[in-house]
Amino acid sequence: MSDKIPVSVLIMTKNEEMNIRKCLESVKWADEIVMVDSASTDRTLEIAGEYTDRIYRYTWDKKWPKKIWSLEKPGFRNDWILMIDADERATEEFREEIAPVVSGEDSGCAGFIVRYHYWFLGRYIKYSDPVRKLILFRKSKARFESYDISGADAIEDLEVGHEHPVIDGKVGRVKAPILHEDTRPLYYYFDRHNRYSTWEAYLIHKGKYKEEEAAVKPGISGGWLNMRRLMKYVFLHLPLKPLVYFVYSYIFRLGLLDGYAGFMYNLCKVFYVFQIDIKLNELKLREKKSKYFPT
């Protein structure tokens, strides 16, 4: 009798040899593991081959963002999908909590939000602005937001952004955490922030978060993601956003209790907010310049 849990784990990778084994070990109880790789040049594929033969190659064609392609193209044996990154680990408590739901117990939910314990500078960040993502959902009830990013020359190499799954149904919460433990140097942390801040600045500049194109509208009604987007929309219109974020996360969310790691973590998040701001200003200046001095 198989002890596998009927869930398909989706992992998207690119040069993750330092992280991928621990990730795969943490989800080997899953009935299926599907990996979508972006031309890794290290040992990522070799290691992944020890755990699954469902490995797909992805190439950014400036039309299909990686998240959307990964959900639509490979095909899955199970309706329940767990989308996890290579630098993340599923805990035993997480497995035990989701097992009844994906095995057929009717929770009334089509998706679940998961809290993350973030490893940073030698310790887990227990306070500050919490990291939560909607990563467990029924494929039959989910799709990713899709944005038209044509003309975004600055993000041509951005394979995956912050597209969110849109769930047709009730969304619940999983109490047990996912561990985020990137073992690579901080260079990769800042590199990811650099790419994501470019993506965020472009979407803000083009008004994607408030147009009909955005599947998740800012609002009080509709669910957690709608409320989160409303908070972001309000935040975007505040003055001194980096300072506001630091006071909120480090003081009001008690990030100071995480010691030196908490202080540095919040400074990095503040700089991320600053990156979005200054890149947004650059886009506005470029647009103004092209208006008055067309090429």
Short mmCIF file of C-alpha atoms in Angstrom, two decimals:
data_model
loop_
_atom_site.label_atom_id
_atom_site.label_comp_id
_atom_site.label_asym_id
_atom_site.label_seq_id
_atom_site.Cartn_x
_atom_site.Cartn_y
_atom_site.Cartn_z
CA MET A 1 0.00 0.00 0.00
CA SER A 2 1.43 3.34 -1.06
CA ASP A 3 2.07 5.94 1.61
CA LYS A 4 2.21 8.70 -1.00
CA ILE A 5 -0.12 11.68 -0.61
CA PRO A 6 -2.21 12.55 -3.72
CA VAL A 7 -0.72 15.95 -4.39
CA SER A 8 1.47 17.11 -7.28
CA VAL A 9 4.44 19.22 -6.19
CA LEU A 10 5.51 21.87 -8.71
CA ILE A 11 9.07 23.21 -8.42
CA MET A 12 10.55 25.86 -10.73
CA THR A 13 14.33 25.97 -10.90
CA LYS A 14 17.39 27.56 -12.42
CA ASN A 15 20.86 26.64 -11.09
CA GLU A 16 19.69 25.44 -7.68
CA GLU A 17 22.18 22.65 -6.96
CA MET A 18 22.87 24.05 -3.49
CA ASN A 19 19.19 23.92 -2.47
CA ILE A 20 17.30 21.40 -4.57
CA ARG A 21 18.16 18.17 -2.73
CA LYS A 22 16.84 19.37 0.63
CA CYS A 23 13.71 20.65 -1.07
CA LEU A 24 13.07 17.34 -2.85
CA GLU A 25 13.76 15.34 0.30
CA SER A 26 11.14 17.38 2.12
CA VAL A 27 8.38 16.52 -0.41
CA LYS A 28 9.26 12.95 -1.41
CA TRP A 29 6.01 11.85 0.26
CA ALA A 30 4.11 13.47 -2.62
CA ASP A 31 2.48 11.25 -5.26
CA GLU A 32 4.11 13.32 -8.01
CA ILE A 33 6.95 15.83 -8.32
CA VAL A 34 7.04 18.01 -11.44
CA MET A 35 10.03 20.26 -12.06
CA VAL A 36 10.26 23.05 -14.64
CA ASP A 37 13.84 24.12 -15.25
CA SER A 38 15.26 27.14 -17.06
CA ALA A 39 18.45 25.87 -18.70
CA SER A 40 20.37 25.12 -15.51
CA THR A 41 24.11 24.78 -16.09
CA ASP A 42 24.99 23.27 -12.69
CA ARG A 43 23.97 19.88 -11.18
CA THR A 44 20.31 20.81 -10.61
CA LEU A 45 18.97 18.41 -13.25
CA GLU A 46 21.29 15.60 -12.19
CA ILE A 47 20.12 15.81 -8.58
CA ALA A 48 16.45 16.21 -9.52
CA GLY A 49 16.68 13.07 -11.69
CA GLU A 50 17.18 11.02 -8.52
CA TYR A 51 13.69 12.01 -7.35
CA THR A 52 11.55 12.45 -10.47
CA ASP A 53 11.46 11.89 -14.20
CA ARG A 54 8.88 14.64 -14.68
CA ILE A 55 11.40 17.33 -15.63
CA TYR A 56 10.49 19.94 -18.23
CA ARG A 57 12.69 22.51 -19.96
CA TYR A 58 11.43 26.08 -20.09
CA THR A 59 12.66 28.94 -22.26
CA TRP A 60 11.45 32.50 -21.83
CA ASP A 61 9.77 33.53 -25.08
CA LYS A 62 8.51 36.92 -23.81
CA LYS A 63 4.93 35.60 -24.05
CA TRP A 64 4.51 32.81 -21.49
CA PRO A 65 5.72 33.76 -17.98
CA LYS A 66 7.21 30.75 -16.25
CA LYS A 67 4.51 30.37 -13.60
CA ILE A 68 1.70 30.33 -16.16
CA TRP A 69 3.58 27.94 -18.46
CA SER A 70 4.40 25.63 -15.56
CA LEU A 71 0.78 25.32 -14.50
CA GLU A 72 -0.65 24.84 -17.98
CA LYS A 73 1.89 22.85 -20.02
CA PRO A 74 3.23 19.82 -18.10
CA GLY A 75 -0.01 18.08 -17.09
CA PHE A 76 -0.53 16.73 -13.56
CA ARG A 77 -1.86 13.47 -12.14
CA ASN A 78 -3.56 15.19 -9.23
CA ASP A 79 -5.91 18.11 -8.89
CA TRP A 80 -4.19 19.41 -5.77
CA ILE A 81 -0.97 21.32 -6.58
CA LEU A 82 1.69 22.35 -4.06
CA MET A 83 3.91 25.03 -5.60
CA ILE A 84 7.20 25.24 -3.74
CA ASP A 85 10.53 26.92 -4.52
CA ALA A 86 13.86 25.11 -4.58
CA ASP A 87 15.05 27.02 -1.50
CA GLU A 88 12.00 26.00 0.53
CA ARG A 89 11.30 22.96 2.71
CA ALA A 90 8.00 21.36 3.67
CA THR A 91 7.90 20.44 7.35
CA GLU A 92 6.53 17.17 8.72
CA GLU A 93 3.79 19.16 10.46
CA PHE A 94 2.86 20.67 7.10
CA ARG A 95 2.59 17.23 5.49
CA GLU A 96 0.41 15.93 8.32
CA GLU A 97 -1.91 18.94 8.14
CA ILE A 98 -2.53 18.89 4.39
CA ALA A 99 -2.73 15.08 3.99
CA PRO A 100 -6.45 14.77 4.92
CA VAL A 101 -7.43 17.68 2.67
CA VAL A 102 -5.68 16.50 -0.50
CA SER A 103 -6.76 12.91 0.21
CA GLY A 104 -10.42 13.80 -0.08
CA GLU A 105 -11.55 15.36 3.19
CA ASP A 106 -13.89 18.20 2.25
CA SER A 107 -12.48 21.36 3.78
CA GLY A 108 -14.70 23.59 1.66
CA CYS A 109 -11.57 25.34 0.33
CA ALA A 110 -10.09 25.43 -3.14
CA GLY A 111 -6.80 26.93 -2.02
CA PHE A 112 -4.69 27.58 1.07
CA ILE A 113 -2.39 30.37 2.25
CA VAL A 114 0.82 29.23 3.92
CA ARG A 115 3.03 31.09 6.40
CA TYR A 116 6.81 30.99 5.92
CA HIS A 117 9.61 30.83 8.45
CA TYR A 118 12.40 32.78 6.73
CA TRP A 119 16.03 31.85 7.46
CA PHE A 120 18.26 34.92 7.35
CA LEU A 121 21.79 35.47 8.65
CA GLY A 122 21.80 32.34 10.78
CA ARG A 123 18.32 32.40 12.31
CA TYR A 124 14.63 32.22 11.51
CA ILE A 125 12.88 35.57 11.31
CA LYS A 126 9.96 35.12 13.69
CA TYR A 127 8.61 38.66 13.64
CA SER A 128 8.54 41.55 11.12
CA ASP A 129 6.16 41.69 8.16
CA PRO A 130 5.15 38.02 7.75
CA VAL A 131 5.75 36.18 4.48
CA ARG A 132 2.58 34.40 3.33
CA LYS A 133 1.83 32.86 -0.06
CA LEU A 134 -1.02 30.98 -1.66
CA ILE A 135 0.83 27.85 -2.79
CA LEU A 136 -1.61 24.96 -2.24
CA PHE A 137 -4.63 24.88 -4.54
CA ARG A 138 -6.85 22.79 -6.78
CA LYS A 139 -5.70 23.12 -10.37
CA SER A 140 -9.28 22.87 -11.60
CA LYS A 141 -10.11 25.97 -9.55
CA ALA A 142 -6.98 28.05 -10.17
CA ARG A 143 -5.23 30.17 -12.75
CA PHE A 144 -2.47 32.73 -12.61
CA GLU A 145 -2.91 36.41 -13.30
CA SER A 146 -1.62 37.28 -16.74
CA TYR A 147 -0.26 40.69 -17.65
CA ASP A 148 0.64 42.12 -21.02
CA ILE A 149 4.30 43.04 -20.52
CA SER A 150 5.03 43.89 -24.15
CA GLY A 151 7.33 46.88 -24.34
CA ALA A 152 8.93 46.10 -21.00
CA ASP A 153 12.44 45.99 -22.41
CA ALA A 154 13.99 46.24 -18.96
CA ILE A 155 12.50 42.90 -17.93
CA GLU A 156 13.09 40.84 -21.03
CA ASP A 157 14.99 38.27 -19.01
CA LEU A 158 12.46 38.13 -16.17
CA GLU A 159 11.06 34.63 -16.49
CA VAL A 160 8.87 34.77 -13.43
CA GLY A 161 7.36 37.67 -11.57
CA HIS A 162 4.82 38.03 -8.81
CA GLU A 163 1.83 36.58 -10.63
CA HIS A 164 -0.69 35.37 -8.08
CA PRO A 165 -2.98 32.37 -8.35
CA VAL A 166 -6.61 33.37 -8.72
CA ILE A 167 -8.83 30.85 -6.94
CA ASP A 168 -12.43 30.10 -7.83
CA GLY A 169 -13.63 29.23 -4.36
CA LYS A 170 -12.93 29.69 -0.68
CA VAL A 171 -9.34 30.16 0.49
CA GLY A 172 -8.21 28.79 3.85
CA ARG A 173 -4.99 28.82 5.87
CA VAL A 174 -2.48 26.13 6.75
CA LYS A 175 -1.14 26.55 10.30
CA ALA A 176 2.06 24.56 9.81
CA PRO A 177 4.85 26.54 8.14
CA ILE A 178 7.05 26.14 5.09
CA LEU A 179 10.72 26.82 5.78
CA HIS A 180 12.58 29.20 3.49
CA GLU A 181 16.28 28.31 3.72
CA ASP A 182 18.36 29.57 0.82
CA THR A 183 21.87 28.21 1.41
CA ARG A 184 23.41 30.35 -1.34
CA PRO A 185 25.31 33.61 -0.61
CA LEU A 186 23.39 36.85 -0.15
CA TYR A 187 24.32 37.82 -3.70
CA TYR A 188 21.37 35.71 -4.90
CA TYR A 189 19.00 37.33 -2.38
CA PHE A 190 19.84 40.79 -3.70
CA ASP A 191 19.76 39.57 -7.30
CA ARG A 192 16.20 38.32 -6.81
CA HIS A 193 15.17 41.62 -5.23
CA ASN A 194 16.72 43.48 -8.14
CA ARG A 195 14.67 41.49 -10.67
CA TYR A 196 11.43 41.59 -8.70
CA SER A 197 11.67 45.31 -8.02
CA THR A 198 11.98 45.90 -11.78
CA TRP A 199 8.82 43.82 -12.31
CA GLU A 200 6.90 45.66 -9.57
CA ALA A 201 7.95 49.10 -10.85
CA TYR A 202 6.77 48.24 -14.35
CA LEU A 203 3.36 46.97 -13.19
CA ILE A 204 2.83 50.04 -11.02
CA HIS A 205 3.89 52.40 -13.80
CA LYS A 206 1.49 50.81 -16.26
CA GLY A 207 -1.34 50.73 -13.73
CA LYS A 208 -1.65 46.97 -13.98
CA TYR A 209 -2.77 46.57 -10.38
CA LYS A 210 -5.88 48.67 -10.88
CA GLU A 211 -6.86 47.92 -14.49
CA GLU A 212 -9.33 45.31 -15.65
CA GLU A 213 -6.28 43.30 -16.69
CA ALA A 214 -5.58 42.58 -13.02
CA ALA A 215 -7.58 39.52 -12.07
CA VAL A 216 -7.20 40.33 -8.38
CA LYS A 217 -8.77 43.73 -7.70
CA PRO A 218 -7.93 45.80 -4.62
CA GLY A 219 -10.85 45.69 -2.19
CA ILE A 220 -12.23 44.73 1.20
CA SER A 221 -14.45 42.03 -0.25
CA GLY A 222 -13.25 39.06 -2.25
CA GLY A 223 -10.70 37.51 0.09
CA TRP A 224 -7.22 37.74 1.55
CA LEU A 225 -5.46 38.50 -1.73
CA ASN A 226 -7.87 41.34 -2.57
CA MET A 227 -7.27 42.87 0.85
CA ARG A 228 -3.52 42.44 0.45
CA ARG A 229 -3.65 44.18 -2.91
CA LEU A 230 -5.73 47.02 -1.40
CA MET A 231 -3.10 47.49 1.30
CA LYS A 232 -0.40 47.57 -1.38
CA TYR A 233 -2.39 50.06 -3.42
CA VAL A 234 -2.75 52.36 -0.38
CA PHE A 235 0.92 51.89 0.50
CA LEU A 236 1.99 52.89 -3.02
CA HIS A 237 0.43 56.32 -2.53
CA LEU A 238 2.09 57.05 0.80
CA PRO A 239 5.01 59.49 1.09
CA LEU A 240 8.33 58.24 2.47
CA LYS A 241 7.41 54.61 1.78
CA PRO A 242 10.78 53.09 2.83
CA LEU A 243 10.55 54.80 6.23
CA VAL A 244 6.88 53.86 6.64
CA TYR A 245 7.67 50.23 5.88
CA PHE A 246 10.58 50.13 8.34
CA VAL A 247 8.47 51.58 11.17
CA TYR A 248 5.64 49.13 10.40
CA SER A 249 7.77 45.99 10.09
CA TYR A 250 10.58 46.65 12.55
CA ILE A 251 8.64 48.48 15.26
CA PHE A 252 4.95 47.58 15.05
CA ARG A 253 5.55 44.01 13.84
CA LEU A 254 8.32 43.62 16.46
CA GLY A 255 11.13 42.88 14.02
CA LEU A 256 13.49 44.31 16.63
CA LEU A 257 13.00 41.11 18.67
CA ASP A 258 14.92 39.18 16.01
CA GLY A 259 18.12 40.95 16.98
CA TYR A 260 20.84 41.76 14.47
CA ALA A 261 19.34 39.44 11.83
CA GLY A 262 15.97 41.15 12.20
CA PHE A 263 17.49 44.59 11.83
CA MET A 264 19.42 43.65 8.70
CA TYR A 265 16.44 41.78 7.25
CA ASN A 266 14.25 44.85 7.60
CA LEU A 267 16.92 47.11 6.12
CA CYS A 268 17.04 44.83 3.09
CA LYS A 269 13.26 44.97 2.73
CA VAL A 270 13.38 48.76 3.04
CA PHE A 271 15.98 48.90 0.27
CA TYR A 272 13.70 46.72 -1.86
CA VAL A 273 10.91 49.28 -1.43
CA PHE A 274 13.41 52.01 -2.31
CA GLN A 275 14.45 50.09 -5.45
CA ILE A 276 10.84 49.99 -6.63
CA ASP A 277 10.46 53.71 -6.01
CA ILE A 278 13.58 54.78 -7.85
CA LYS A 279 12.95 52.41 -10.78
CA LEU A 280 9.40 53.74 -11.02
CA ASN A 281 10.79 57.27 -11.16
CA GLU A 282 13.20 56.18 -13.90
CA LEU A 283 10.32 54.77 -15.97
CA LYS A 284 8.39 58.04 -15.63
CA LEU A 285 11.43 60.06 -16.72
CA ARG A 286 12.01 57.79 -19.71
CA GLU A 287 8.38 58.08 -20.74
CA LYS A 288 8.48 61.86 -20.40
CA LYS A 289 11.69 62.03 -22.43
CA SER A 290 10.28 59.85 -25.21
CA LYS A 291 7.16 62.05 -25.33
CA TYR A 292 9.10 65.22 -25.96
CA PHE A 293 12.07 63.71 -27.78
CA PRO A 294 10.71 60.79 -29.80
CA THR A 295 13.26 58.56 -31.51
#
